[in-house]
XYZ file of C-alpha atoms in Angstrom:
779
model
C -39.369 -2.513 -72.207
C -36.030 -3.579 -73.539
C -33.576 -6.063 -71.498
C -30.756 -4.320 -69.964
C -27.432 -4.424 -71.931
C -24.879 -6.998 -71.441
C -22.956 -4.899 -68.938
C -25.911 -4.123 -66.878
C -26.825 -7.990 -66.776
C -23.248 -8.838 -65.180
C -23.722 -6.098 -62.681
C -27.006 -7.413 -61.787
C -25.690 -10.903 -61.374
C -22.850 -9.732 -59.268
C -25.185 -8.150 -57.080
C -27.470 -10.910 -56.464
C -24.374 -12.994 -55.502
C -24.104 -10.944 -52.668
C -27.775 -11.221 -51.846
C -27.444 -15.188 -52.171
C -24.144 -15.126 -49.930
C -26.167 -13.156 -47.178
C -29.081 -15.494 -47.373
C -27.262 -18.680 -47.080
C -25.232 -17.553 -43.896
C -24.962 -20.262 -40.948
C -27.734 -19.982 -38.375
C -26.428 -18.004 -35.608
C -26.414 -20.231 -32.077
C -26.440 -17.215 -29.991
C -29.712 -15.521 -31.154
C -32.081 -14.077 -28.734
C -34.752 -16.339 -28.153
C -38.370 -15.345 -29.272
C -41.547 -16.198 -27.554
C -42.306 -19.952 -26.625
C -45.434 -20.735 -28.923
C -46.234 -19.305 -32.151
C -50.142 -19.104 -32.943
C -51.770 -22.100 -34.919
C -52.840 -19.527 -37.465
C -49.873 -17.231 -38.850
C -50.996 -13.818 -38.905
C -50.920 -11.808 -42.251
C -47.365 -10.891 -43.407
C -46.522 -7.491 -42.026
C -46.288 -4.520 -44.376
C -43.118 -2.451 -44.692
C -44.221 0.047 -42.203
C -45.218 -2.454 -39.813
C -42.204 -4.638 -39.988
C -39.329 -3.316 -37.511
C -36.820 -5.235 -39.222
C -37.248 -3.210 -42.536
C -37.036 0.181 -40.485
C -34.782 3.019 -42.027
C -33.160 2.846 -38.498
C -31.254 -0.440 -39.385
C -29.104 1.917 -42.019
C -27.551 3.584 -38.887
C -25.392 0.706 -38.098
C -23.980 0.314 -41.566
C -20.203 0.541 -41.872
C -18.714 3.861 -42.574
C -16.220 2.176 -45.063
C -18.985 -0.290 -46.864
C -21.626 1.523 -48.684
C -25.199 0.330 -49.069
C -26.175 -2.286 -51.908
C -27.530 -0.689 -54.665
C -29.578 -2.384 -57.613
C -28.757 -0.378 -60.958
C -30.561 -1.074 -64.263
C -29.308 0.955 -67.322
C -27.889 3.392 -64.849
C -31.191 3.808 -62.920
C -31.718 2.764 -59.592
C -34.360 0.447 -59.111
C -36.199 -1.306 -56.242
C -37.721 -4.739 -56.245
C -41.349 -4.892 -57.021
C -42.200 -7.957 -54.962
C -40.800 -11.384 -53.415
C -41.996 -14.546 -54.982
C -41.750 -18.020 -53.051
C -41.333 -21.303 -54.803
C -40.379 -24.834 -53.870
C -42.835 -25.207 -50.871
C -44.315 -28.455 -50.114
C -45.622 -29.039 -46.727
C -45.465 -25.507 -45.796
C -47.748 -22.419 -46.821
C -46.780 -19.418 -48.473
C -48.520 -17.618 -45.625
C -46.838 -19.511 -42.937
C -43.302 -18.673 -44.385
C -44.224 -14.972 -45.103
C -45.283 -14.504 -41.516
C -42.426 -16.229 -40.049
C -39.748 -14.422 -42.121
C -41.590 -11.256 -42.158
C -41.698 -11.103 -45.851
C -43.965 -8.101 -46.830
C -47.104 -8.864 -49.040
C -46.309 -5.940 -51.150
C -43.055 -3.880 -52.214
C -41.300 -1.879 -53.081
C -38.258 -3.498 -51.502
C -34.774 -2.225 -51.688
C -31.895 -4.767 -52.261
C -30.522 -4.067 -48.668
C -33.896 -4.953 -47.398
C -33.971 -8.138 -49.503
C -30.741 -9.103 -48.047
C -32.154 -8.764 -44.496
C -35.390 -10.930 -45.573
C -33.071 -13.725 -47.400
C -30.859 -13.865 -44.184
C -33.985 -14.078 -41.810
C -35.623 -16.843 -44.104
C -32.378 -18.945 -44.048
C -32.335 -18.580 -40.187
C -35.561 -20.195 -39.668
C -33.820 -23.730 -39.566
C -36.792 -24.873 -41.913
C -34.741 -24.969 -45.255
C -31.984 -27.059 -46.385
C -31.369 -24.491 -49.161
C -32.324 -20.702 -49.924
C -31.797 -19.800 -53.586
C -32.602 -16.147 -54.576
C -33.346 -15.059 -58.288
C -34.151 -11.878 -59.953
C -36.664 -11.976 -62.612
C -36.909 -9.404 -65.014
C -39.851 -8.757 -67.609
C -40.534 -5.977 -69.815
C -42.644 -3.012 -68.595
C -42.268 -4.173 -64.962
C -40.016 -3.626 -62.111
C -37.792 -6.583 -60.867
C -39.112 -9.354 -58.813
C -37.173 -11.457 -56.231
C -37.757 -15.237 -56.670
C -36.951 -17.312 -53.810
C -36.671 -21.210 -54.418
C -36.513 -23.175 -51.160
C -35.964 -26.671 -50.098
C -37.620 -27.740 -46.961
C -35.717 -29.486 -44.329
C -36.729 -33.251 -43.938
C -40.406 -33.968 -42.403
C -40.103 -36.852 -39.958
C -43.127 -38.822 -39.082
C -41.667 -41.357 -36.654
C -38.070 -42.292 -34.960
C -36.401 -45.616 -34.336
C -33.274 -45.444 -32.498
C -31.317 -48.752 -32.019
C -28.469 -49.771 -30.358
C -28.391 -47.323 -27.505
C -29.079 -48.097 -23.605
C -32.227 -47.161 -22.182
C -30.436 -44.754 -19.498
C -28.926 -42.630 -22.415
C -32.063 -43.006 -24.913
C -33.992 -40.094 -23.563
C -30.803 -37.624 -23.627
C -30.084 -38.675 -27.244
C -33.796 -38.002 -28.507
C -33.945 -34.722 -26.663
C -30.480 -33.553 -27.905
C -31.289 -34.689 -31.385
C -34.656 -32.887 -31.694
C -33.741 -30.009 -29.935
C -36.081 -27.145 -30.289
C -35.140 -23.388 -30.680
C -34.266 -21.486 -27.475
C -37.921 -20.248 -26.985
C -38.258 -17.605 -24.080
C -41.195 -18.298 -21.541
C -44.764 -17.157 -22.382
C -44.784 -14.395 -19.950
C -41.514 -12.777 -21.398
C -41.552 -10.507 -24.434
C -38.954 -11.647 -27.020
C -37.836 -8.096 -27.486
C -36.902 -7.774 -23.669
C -34.285 -10.580 -23.877
C -30.857 -9.549 -22.823
C -27.662 -10.478 -24.778
C -24.238 -10.021 -22.658
C -20.787 -9.392 -24.442
C -17.663 -9.791 -22.696
C -14.360 -8.300 -24.241
C -10.842 -8.737 -22.907
C -8.095 -6.784 -23.889
C -4.736 -8.515 -22.756
C -2.337 -5.775 -23.363
C -4.092 -3.256 -21.109
C -5.544 -5.948 -18.963
C -9.177 -4.276 -19.396
C -12.011 -6.463 -19.044
C -15.660 -5.056 -20.480
C -18.699 -6.487 -20.182
C -21.964 -4.900 -21.631
C -25.253 -5.982 -21.698
C -27.859 -5.029 -24.453
C -31.607 -5.342 -24.794
C -32.828 -7.577 -27.505
C -33.319 -6.092 -30.830
C -36.939 -5.546 -32.231
C -36.040 -7.723 -35.114
C -35.875 -11.150 -33.161
C -34.732 -14.374 -34.693
C -37.189 -16.093 -36.679
C -37.789 -19.350 -35.056
C -40.528 -21.454 -36.013
C -43.318 -22.818 -33.880
C -42.864 -26.085 -32.054
C -46.034 -27.414 -33.684
C -43.852 -27.293 -36.884
C -40.865 -29.033 -35.638
C -40.168 -32.786 -34.878
C -39.695 -33.207 -31.107
C -40.243 -35.336 -27.928
C -42.570 -34.233 -25.348
C -43.098 -36.327 -22.185
C -41.671 -39.416 -24.085
C -44.073 -39.011 -27.083
C -42.758 -38.181 -30.469
C -44.462 -35.216 -32.413
C -43.930 -35.420 -36.222
C -42.537 -32.297 -37.958
C -39.697 -30.550 -39.794
C -36.199 -31.156 -38.208
C -35.032 -27.898 -36.857
C -31.633 -26.860 -38.759
C -31.690 -30.225 -40.638
C -30.938 -33.968 -39.941
C -27.180 -33.571 -40.327
C -27.036 -31.137 -37.402
C -29.122 -33.231 -35.291
C -27.221 -36.219 -35.982
C -24.067 -34.402 -34.873
C -25.846 -33.240 -31.775
C -26.621 -37.022 -31.025
C -23.276 -37.832 -31.355
C -21.913 -35.389 -29.214
C -24.378 -36.420 -26.490
C -23.292 -40.099 -26.808
C -19.732 -38.962 -26.285
C -20.717 -36.694 -23.226
C -22.439 -39.779 -21.719
C -19.059 -41.300 -21.693
C -18.684 -43.388 -25.050
C -15.535 -42.083 -26.674
C -15.565 -44.807 -29.562
C -19.491 -44.301 -30.437
C -20.843 -43.839 -33.713
C -24.123 -43.759 -35.692
C -25.734 -43.577 -38.998
C -29.327 -43.064 -40.295
C -31.714 -43.827 -42.965
C -34.654 -41.407 -43.827
C -37.346 -43.170 -45.742
C -39.679 -41.449 -48.321
C -42.679 -41.783 -45.932
C -40.708 -39.996 -43.053
C -39.710 -42.727 -40.930
C -36.202 -42.325 -39.480
C -34.077 -45.161 -38.431
C -30.841 -44.145 -36.466
C -28.299 -47.103 -35.873
C -25.980 -46.408 -32.851
C -22.550 -48.144 -32.503
C -21.537 -47.625 -28.760
C -18.074 -48.639 -29.908
C -16.071 -51.734 -29.156
C -12.521 -51.792 -28.594
C -10.431 -53.555 -31.449
C -7.047 -53.739 -29.643
C -5.249 -52.622 -26.597
C -1.584 -51.233 -27.243
C 0.786 -50.499 -24.592
C 3.593 -48.147 -25.177
C 7.084 -47.197 -23.532
C 7.867 -50.723 -22.088
C 9.004 -54.034 -23.361
C 6.305 -56.701 -24.207
C 6.757 -58.692 -21.061
C 5.782 -55.795 -18.898
C 3.374 -54.435 -21.420
C 1.682 -58.090 -21.012
C 1.176 -57.314 -17.233
C -0.146 -53.862 -17.779
C -3.028 -55.310 -20.144
C -4.123 -57.675 -17.628
C -4.304 -54.759 -14.811
C -6.252 -52.495 -17.278
C -9.289 -54.801 -17.421
C -10.013 -53.527 -20.855
C -10.419 -56.339 -23.594
C -11.151 -56.273 -27.254
C -14.598 -56.551 -28.205
C -15.450 -54.550 -24.882
C -17.925 -51.638 -25.286
C -15.547 -48.799 -24.020
C -16.816 -46.093 -21.433
C -14.711 -43.083 -20.383
C -15.225 -44.362 -16.793
C -13.393 -47.500 -17.855
C -10.247 -45.338 -18.801
C -10.381 -43.393 -15.350
C -10.610 -47.010 -13.646
C -7.844 -48.345 -15.599
C -5.522 -45.645 -14.858
C -6.086 -46.176 -11.076
C -5.749 -49.683 -11.250
C -2.227 -49.171 -12.897
C -1.320 -46.522 -10.437
C -2.099 -48.826 -7.486
C -1.094 -52.217 -8.524
C 2.042 -51.296 -10.631
C 3.770 -48.586 -8.643
C 6.892 -49.223 -10.352
C 5.209 -47.655 -13.394
C 4.203 -44.105 -14.001
C 1.601 -43.097 -16.535
C 2.885 -40.812 -19.236
C 1.211 -37.751 -20.190
C 2.006 -37.271 -23.996
C 0.488 -34.744 -26.701
C -1.831 -36.498 -28.721
C -3.926 -35.095 -31.733
C -7.467 -34.678 -30.977
C -9.928 -36.773 -32.714
C -11.075 -35.078 -35.732
C -14.471 -33.625 -35.801
C -17.255 -35.221 -37.410
C -20.116 -34.084 -39.822
C -22.837 -36.081 -41.383
C -23.548 -36.156 -45.155
C -26.458 -37.046 -46.961
C -26.969 -39.388 -49.968
C -30.005 -39.976 -51.703
C -31.125 -43.170 -53.582
C -33.199 -43.527 -56.630
C -36.150 -44.674 -54.318
C -36.043 -41.304 -52.714
C -34.542 -42.515 -49.367
C -31.948 -40.379 -47.582
C -28.822 -42.010 -45.898
C -26.825 -40.324 -43.604
C -23.182 -41.538 -42.574
C -20.529 -39.751 -40.686
C -17.134 -38.026 -42.264
C -14.085 -36.192 -40.925
C -15.053 -32.646 -41.065
C -12.518 -30.192 -42.531
C -10.992 -27.765 -40.188
C -12.360 -24.278 -40.199
C -10.436 -21.192 -40.279
C -10.753 -19.077 -37.293
C -11.609 -15.377 -37.779
C -8.731 -13.233 -37.121
C -8.625 -11.024 -34.062
C -6.976 -7.986 -33.419
C -3.749 -8.039 -31.776
C -4.113 -7.911 -28.000
C -7.849 -9.069 -28.116
C -9.168 -12.584 -26.955
C -12.850 -13.734 -27.333
C -13.982 -15.784 -24.125
C -16.913 -18.114 -24.549
C -18.944 -18.693 -21.532
C -21.467 -21.698 -21.734
C -22.683 -24.282 -19.397
C -21.678 -27.016 -22.210
C -18.185 -25.608 -22.229
C -17.826 -25.765 -18.451
C -19.045 -29.390 -18.507
C -16.530 -30.397 -20.990
C -13.758 -28.972 -19.279
C -14.909 -30.354 -16.013
C -15.106 -33.663 -17.753
C -11.771 -33.768 -19.419
C -9.273 -36.172 -18.108
C -6.338 -34.558 -16.468
C -3.884 -36.251 -18.824
C -3.483 -38.096 -21.963
C -1.829 -41.343 -20.698
C -4.854 -43.548 -21.653
C -6.071 -42.427 -25.149
C -7.948 -43.780 -28.098
C -6.531 -44.032 -31.690
C -9.415 -45.208 -33.815
C -10.991 -48.051 -32.211
C -7.783 -48.949 -30.406
C -6.955 -48.017 -26.653
C -3.385 -46.953 -26.212
C -1.549 -46.520 -22.702
C 1.606 -44.718 -22.576
C 3.561 -45.815 -19.482
C 7.377 -45.699 -18.648
C 9.648 -46.918 -15.669
C 9.349 -44.831 -12.503
C 12.392 -43.646 -11.087
C 13.451 -43.638 -7.386
C 10.729 -42.035 -5.161
C 11.939 -39.844 -2.291
C 9.582 -38.399 0.394
C 10.377 -35.944 2.995
C 7.807 -35.124 5.851
C 8.179 -32.664 8.679
C 7.638 -34.000 12.194
C 6.624 -30.950 14.633
C 6.971 -32.964 17.648
C 6.087 -31.186 21.061
C 5.615 -33.240 24.525
C 5.900 -32.437 28.053
C 9.058 -34.878 28.320
C 11.330 -33.591 25.395
C 9.948 -30.050 24.740
C 9.962 -28.810 21.361
C 11.619 -31.623 18.979
C 11.388 -30.976 15.335
C 12.735 -33.305 12.796
C 12.039 -35.108 9.653
C 11.264 -38.535 8.380
C 12.211 -39.715 5.020
C 11.468 -42.531 2.637
C 13.232 -43.706 -0.480
C 11.665 -46.386 -2.754
C 13.853 -48.094 -5.384
C 11.376 -49.796 -8.069
C 12.329 -52.907 -9.903
C 10.758 -52.627 -13.454
C 10.285 -56.594 -13.574
C 8.272 -56.129 -10.512
C 10.162 -58.806 -8.743
C 11.315 -57.015 -5.564
C 10.948 -53.332 -4.588
C 13.364 -51.814 -2.133
C 12.222 -49.106 0.605
C 14.622 -47.354 3.190
C 13.105 -45.431 6.124
C 14.317 -42.918 8.543
C 13.238 -40.361 11.286
C 15.101 -38.100 13.414
C 13.883 -35.337 15.807
C 16.117 -32.934 17.657
C 14.917 -31.916 21.270
C 15.659 -28.106 21.519
C 16.506 -26.217 24.844
C 13.866 -23.769 24.974
C 12.200 -22.238 27.929
C 14.773 -23.405 30.441
C 12.887 -26.752 30.798
C 14.377 -29.098 33.292
C 13.637 -31.836 35.680
C 14.394 -30.335 39.191
C 17.264 -31.899 41.158
C 18.107 -34.303 38.252
C 20.486 -32.708 35.690
C 21.213 -36.395 34.565
C 17.518 -37.242 33.592
C 17.232 -33.835 32.222
C 20.081 -34.509 29.833
C 18.968 -38.200 28.886
C 15.656 -36.963 27.938
C 17.274 -34.491 25.466
C 18.823 -37.262 23.544
C 17.970 -37.458 19.801
C 15.296 -39.466 18.652
C 15.979 -41.701 15.764
C 14.699 -44.558 13.604
C 16.287 -46.429 10.605
C 14.630 -49.190 8.633
C 14.755 -51.073 5.449
C 11.807 -53.132 3.633
C 11.493 -55.135 0.809
C 8.053 -55.937 -1.074
C 7.848 -59.193 -2.981
C 4.427 -59.076 -5.127
C 4.788 -62.494 -6.492
C 4.323 -63.910 -2.822
C 1.874 -61.357 -2.104
C 4.352 -59.884 0.425
C 3.574 -56.453 1.142
C 6.496 -55.871 3.268
C 9.198 -57.690 4.848
C 11.659 -55.701 6.970
C 13.464 -54.656 10.173
C 13.817 -51.461 12.010
C 16.124 -49.892 14.721
C 15.351 -47.192 16.669
C 15.961 -45.099 19.786
C 13.043 -42.800 20.359
C 10.334 -41.324 22.590
C 7.126 -43.522 21.941
C 3.455 -43.726 23.214
C 0.929 -46.421 22.841
C -1.762 -43.618 23.111
C -2.032 -42.858 19.222
C -5.488 -44.593 19.015
C -7.006 -42.237 21.241
C -5.629 -38.737 19.596
C -3.618 -38.245 16.548
C -0.135 -36.991 17.055
C -0.512 -33.739 15.294
C -3.478 -32.823 17.715
C -1.393 -34.045 20.679
C 1.609 -32.143 19.727
C -0.515 -29.143 19.204
C -2.499 -28.976 22.589
C 0.701 -29.821 24.413
C 2.175 -26.540 22.819
C -0.869 -24.651 23.476
C -2.346 -25.922 26.796
C 0.044 -28.462 28.367
C -2.235 -31.185 27.509
C -0.840 -33.594 25.361
C -3.388 -36.693 26.063
C -0.630 -39.115 25.694
C 1.702 -40.985 28.075
C 5.345 -41.251 26.858
C 8.312 -43.618 27.438
C 11.738 -44.215 25.806
C 11.765 -47.398 23.779
C 14.997 -48.438 22.078
C 15.754 -51.678 20.153
C 14.691 -53.348 16.990
C 11.855 -55.057 15.210
C 11.671 -57.435 12.407
C 8.379 -57.956 10.602
C 6.505 -59.565 7.551
C 3.081 -58.466 6.238
C 1.070 -60.323 3.440
C -2.088 -58.658 1.670
C -4.552 -61.050 0.243
C -6.332 -59.280 -2.410
C -7.325 -55.716 -1.660
C -9.384 -56.334 1.570
C -7.382 -58.709 3.807
C -4.136 -58.190 5.411
C -2.149 -60.615 7.624
C 1.082 -59.701 9.503
C 3.759 -61.101 12.104
C 6.588 -59.061 14.140
C 9.116 -59.584 16.427
C 9.931 -56.766 18.895
C 12.762 -56.644 21.154
C 12.743 -53.365 23.051
C 14.146 -51.838 26.151
C 11.858 -49.441 28.112
C 12.882 -46.416 30.381
C 10.317 -43.926 32.161
C 10.191 -40.075 31.342
C 9.463 -37.395 33.673
C 7.640 -34.344 32.557
C 9.995 -31.107 32.445
C 9.499 -28.215 34.812
C 8.142 -25.513 34.069
C 5.441 -26.670 31.329
C 6.568 -25.403 27.901
C 3.362 -24.230 26.450
C 1.805 -21.004 25.265
C -0.713 -21.113 27.770
C -1.260 -22.405 31.253
C 2.626 -22.178 32.061
C 2.121 -21.725 35.627
C 0.059 -25.192 35.975
C 1.669 -28.187 37.331
C 3.364 -30.529 34.802
C 1.458 -33.059 32.748
C 1.299 -35.995 34.705
C 3.436 -38.923 32.993
C 3.361 -42.115 35.061
C 6.361 -44.422 35.155
C 6.635 -47.466 32.986
C 7.797 -51.049 33.940
C 11.590 -50.774 32.898
C 13.814 -53.454 31.218
C 14.046 -55.519 28.182
C 10.745 -56.880 26.811
C 10.401 -59.283 23.908
C 7.335 -60.137 22.126
C 5.524 -61.529 19.008
C 2.765 -59.665 17.396
C 0.271 -61.186 15.001
C -2.480 -59.302 13.352
C -5.337 -59.862 10.773
C -7.418 -56.683 9.301
C -10.140 -56.318 7.069
C -11.413 -53.188 5.316
C -14.130 -53.539 2.642
C -13.256 -50.179 1.238
C -9.290 -50.584 0.671
C -7.760 -50.374 -2.624
C -4.166 -51.209 -3.654
C -3.355 -47.729 -3.808
C -3.258 -47.476 -0.026
C 0.175 -48.032 1.494
C 1.031 -50.847 3.943
C 3.356 -50.416 6.907
C 3.966 -47.475 9.320
C 7.188 -45.876 10.253
C 6.115 -46.015 14.121
C 4.403 -49.037 14.478
C 1.925 -50.012 17.222
C -0.159 -53.174 17.749
C -3.151 -50.830 18.397
C -3.038 -49.365 15.131
C -3.609 -50.398 11.554
C -0.965 -50.995 8.909
C -3.598 -50.127 6.104
C -3.152 -46.168 5.916
C -6.742 -45.333 5.825
C -8.346 -42.125 5.020
C -10.446 -41.575 8.069
C -12.658 -38.967 6.160
C -16.272 -39.829 5.841
C -16.444 -42.179 3.151
C -18.392 -42.053 0.054
C -19.999 -45.561 0.669
C -20.662 -47.550 3.460
C -17.548 -49.528 4.667
C -16.354 -51.930 7.576
C -12.896 -51.745 8.965
C -11.643 -54.198 11.547
C -8.463 -54.811 13.167
C -7.242 -57.746 15.652
C -3.765 -58.184 17.150
C -2.424 -60.559 19.540
C 0.879 -59.892 21.530
C 2.566 -62.402 23.507
C 5.442 -61.504 25.568
C 7.914 -64.365 27.028
C 11.274 -64.322 28.342
C 12.233 -67.289 26.267
C 12.184 -65.047 23.260
C 15.029 -63.154 24.937
C 13.447 -60.696 27.370
C 13.595 -60.161 31.137
C 11.931 -62.935 33.195
C 9.117 -60.601 34.460
C 7.626 -59.667 31.219
C 5.419 -62.712 30.513
C 2.135 -61.453 29.151
C -0.447 -61.601 26.463
C -2.741 -58.892 25.016
C -5.621 -58.916 22.456
C -7.000 -55.765 20.814
C -10.134 -55.843 18.489
C -11.166 -52.511 17.034
C -13.848 -52.432 14.195
C -15.505 -49.439 12.737
C -18.629 -49.474 10.658
C -19.473 -46.328 8.336
C -23.033 -46.291 7.143
C -23.119 -43.576 4.404
C -26.485 -41.893 3.976
C -25.662 -39.006 1.862
C -22.799 -36.924 0.540
C -21.855 -35.284 3.846
C -24.401 -37.483 6.083
C -23.964 -40.921 7.750
C -23.378 -42.995 10.760
C -20.243 -44.241 12.418
C -20.196 -46.968 14.747
C -17.274 -48.309 16.822
C -16.782 -51.290 19.002
C -13.351 -51.809 20.750
C -12.314 -54.554 23.062
C -8.911 -54.831 24.529
C -7.298 -56.710 27.480
C -4.844 -59.376 28.735
C -3.303 -60.806 31.646
C 0.065 -59.926 33.429
C 0.313 -56.535 31.433
C 3.094 -54.335 32.126
C 1.981 -50.587 33.068
C 2.520 -49.369 29.713
C 0.411 -51.753 28.244
C -2.444 -51.446 30.626
C -5.958 -50.510 29.179
C -7.694 -47.129 30.314
C -10.767 -45.006 29.079
C -11.565 -41.264 29.441
C -10.497 -38.538 27.308
C -10.963 -37.858 23.343
C -11.987 -40.915 21.224
C -11.895 -42.950 24.463
C -14.995 -42.138 26.288
C -15.278 -38.334 25.494
C -16.279 -35.972 28.326
C -14.438 -37.733 30.970
C -10.848 -37.102 31.883
C -7.777 -38.533 30.278
C -7.235 -42.262 31.295
C -9.688 -41.651 34.565
C -10.566 -45.204 34.514
C -7.700 -47.897 34.373
C -7.624 -51.661 34.340
C -6.438 -54.670 32.657
C -9.289 -54.770 30.161
C -11.694 -52.393 28.271
C -14.911 -52.009 26.163
C -15.716 -49.295 24.101
C -18.887 -48.468 22.063
C -19.341 -45.260 20.156
C -21.830 -43.942 17.784
C -21.717 -40.807 15.862
C -24.204 -39.375 13.422
C -23.546 -36.533 11.136
C -25.668 -34.186 9.149
C -23.900 -31.821 6.959
C -22.040 -29.519 9.223
C -23.523 -30.734 12.467
C -23.248 -33.944 14.302
C -24.070 -35.735 17.572
C -22.230 -38.794 19.398
C -22.711 -40.980 22.261
C -19.959 -43.109 23.915
C -20.414 -46.100 26.404
C -17.362 -47.548 28.264
C -16.180 -49.938 31.086
C -13.169 -51.113 32.481
C -12.344 -54.346 34.046
C -9.973 -53.609 37.513
C -8.655 -56.864 38.255
C -10.441 -58.701 41.240
C -12.836 -55.670 41.671
C -14.085 -56.918 38.069
C -16.001 -54.611 35.535
C -16.980 -51.124 36.687
C -20.247 -49.647 36.116
C -20.596 -48.384 32.412
C -20.068 -44.828 31.911
C -21.796 -42.663 29.088
C -20.565 -39.640 27.414
C -22.485 -37.467 24.962
C -21.607 -34.577 22.691
C -22.119 -32.372 19.856
C -19.915 -31.578 16.785
C -19.556 -28.838 14.399
C -17.686 -30.111 11.095
C -15.404 -27.896 9.465
C -14.241 -30.508 6.766
C -14.256 -34.167 6.546
C -11.540 -34.401 9.370
C -11.409 -31.142 11.128
C -14.236 -30.826 13.650
C -15.123 -28.886 16.826
C -16.416 -31.083 19.610
C -18.152 -30.494 22.809
C -18.511 -33.364 25.260
C -20.451 -33.920 28.687
C -20.099 -36.768 31.059
C -23.240 -37.799 32.330
C -22.295 -39.337 36.016
C -22.583 -37.697 39.394
C -19.918 -35.199 38.419
C -21.607 -33.963 35.345
C -21.582 -30.380 34.496
C -23.282 -28.050 32.019
C -19.663 -26.776 31.031
C -18.772 -29.180 28.465
C -15.115 -30.465 27.433
C -14.465 -28.824 24.120
C -11.557 -29.474 21.683
C -10.879 -28.460 17.984
C -9.405 -31.456 16.400
C -7.689 -31.973 13.112
C -7.119 -35.505 12.748
C -9.626 -38.484 13.305
C -8.344 -41.709 14.705
C -11.301 -43.941 13.937
């Protein structure tokens, strides 16, 4: 047979350019998984009639625009006589034909040849698949496929990575194809497609069964992989560059943003991977002058030469926000780090070297107008979850770059939904204005609060219109504070006030007291009028210790509950008893020491409504993530020599300690011991037990005296909890009363919100418990 003419040779060449392009298509990451394990001895290659991938039904999906590929020689449509494989070294021809379903005999049309070539490339066993057509006289054309096998790895040595990350890096690097389970037919795999059309708002989800022509994944016996910590030699599926990229991605996912690696494959198959976890070369602060930048670098805690972890960046951001509140982290738009790919270089000895280079940007496929693609994958969700909320602290090369700027004045406004039986409904606002000094020398704070008693419900004090008018006065407070960091002075300030106050906030939070006063006429707090001024200074030593001193010069007035009670329910009940206080001018000095093992600088110091019974550290009383100890000790001494009335000479000590023992995410034990007492105490400073958080199950302040001892234990297990309170009161000359025990159960609806049932256990015990839904924890 004569060779075809020059024109037919060109046509034939163009035809097989298309075949080669189809064979070299990148592997599809979303292929349907086949069965888990291929047999040791591959079966004989299927014939044309047995191979479902070569069925004529495949032509049904051809495009209506693009016609089928044809092979024409001298004007005659021809088929391929056979497929010949070349370049195999470790793999046998029988294994490759079985895996890629290459028929043992022809004829084979060009379009079917393209399918075979594509399947051969998608096995992941070959670096290159090169098809050629061989023409000979007096014979039909033969497809000659020259392949280059992926590297065969006999052993692996990964250096420079921590033991905790080594296992994940190895498994991700030598990842096996997504085999299905042994009991699951590969043809039954389901592929789900999600289509979203934004213009019409249409969402279409379709699920299709796997095709009869599955992806040709090789059996695991041929592939390099780790199994139970042991390496099994084999071919690197989809090649070493892809495996190294996966290892790099795993290191970054484990929290090493500066990680890098390279590798060498020896001719005998020994693979050596060198990991550089990434060390910081410099720390750069932008947005402020060098004097402030130097302070920021000290607070960051990241030094040149340190191995950088992503968690280091998060902790550094929290430290800057906590210790330098006069600065704000500046979220800037930064260019994403370039994607990396690995290139292979071979030396004359046969060794292969792999090094990372910046990958070229790939052009995205053009989508039709109004149509979007949505990719759903666990890796994508994990990546989005782990992403930092801002780009204030980022990396450029091996430099850590921090973007900060001076913080402007901070202005906060909070609602005070005040409701008591001595004022009625008295809504108001509290405000705080903070003026920051960029040089961190002194920061000024201005505080204020105002509540307005409303005349709703016709409330009054029977036969005493003057007292009714006095109790409807405005409640107000103004103050100023200054913070001097260089002196460790957390606050130095003064307050002036004239408002309705209580010393019972250690029992029940303000929100709960206001709520149950409005609902049930049960505020569980006793109120009085306090007016005067206070001067105070508070020092903070490190993050855990606090010490303070306060001078108080107050005038006290008794208040009476209005009639009828202003509440949604129980309006026909008697007014809530609000006992008289010792009226007059009282002056005292208060000293305090506080400790909190879990305190951080981000916690504010100080309180708008200050009380010797309450901590100045603004704790979050939710269940902590780790065990913690919090302790408060205050000593108050009242003396007329300080400017008050002669009858107010007393002293009082309050010690309140809470230990949190964390045993799980929502499990733990909370222990509390509170001791308080003094001598010659005014009525408003007397001790009492009974009521919520102060001997639960008993009536509000059922036991009164000049000293008290309270111990509480509370255990939580997920949504349920149980508690026991034991308390006793010292009653002057009568001494200490017999201890009382209260027990109960809790249903947690959140870290602070809980439904509580409590029973007393003395001679007045009842099966019907006291019950409350409480929103704020006081310990």
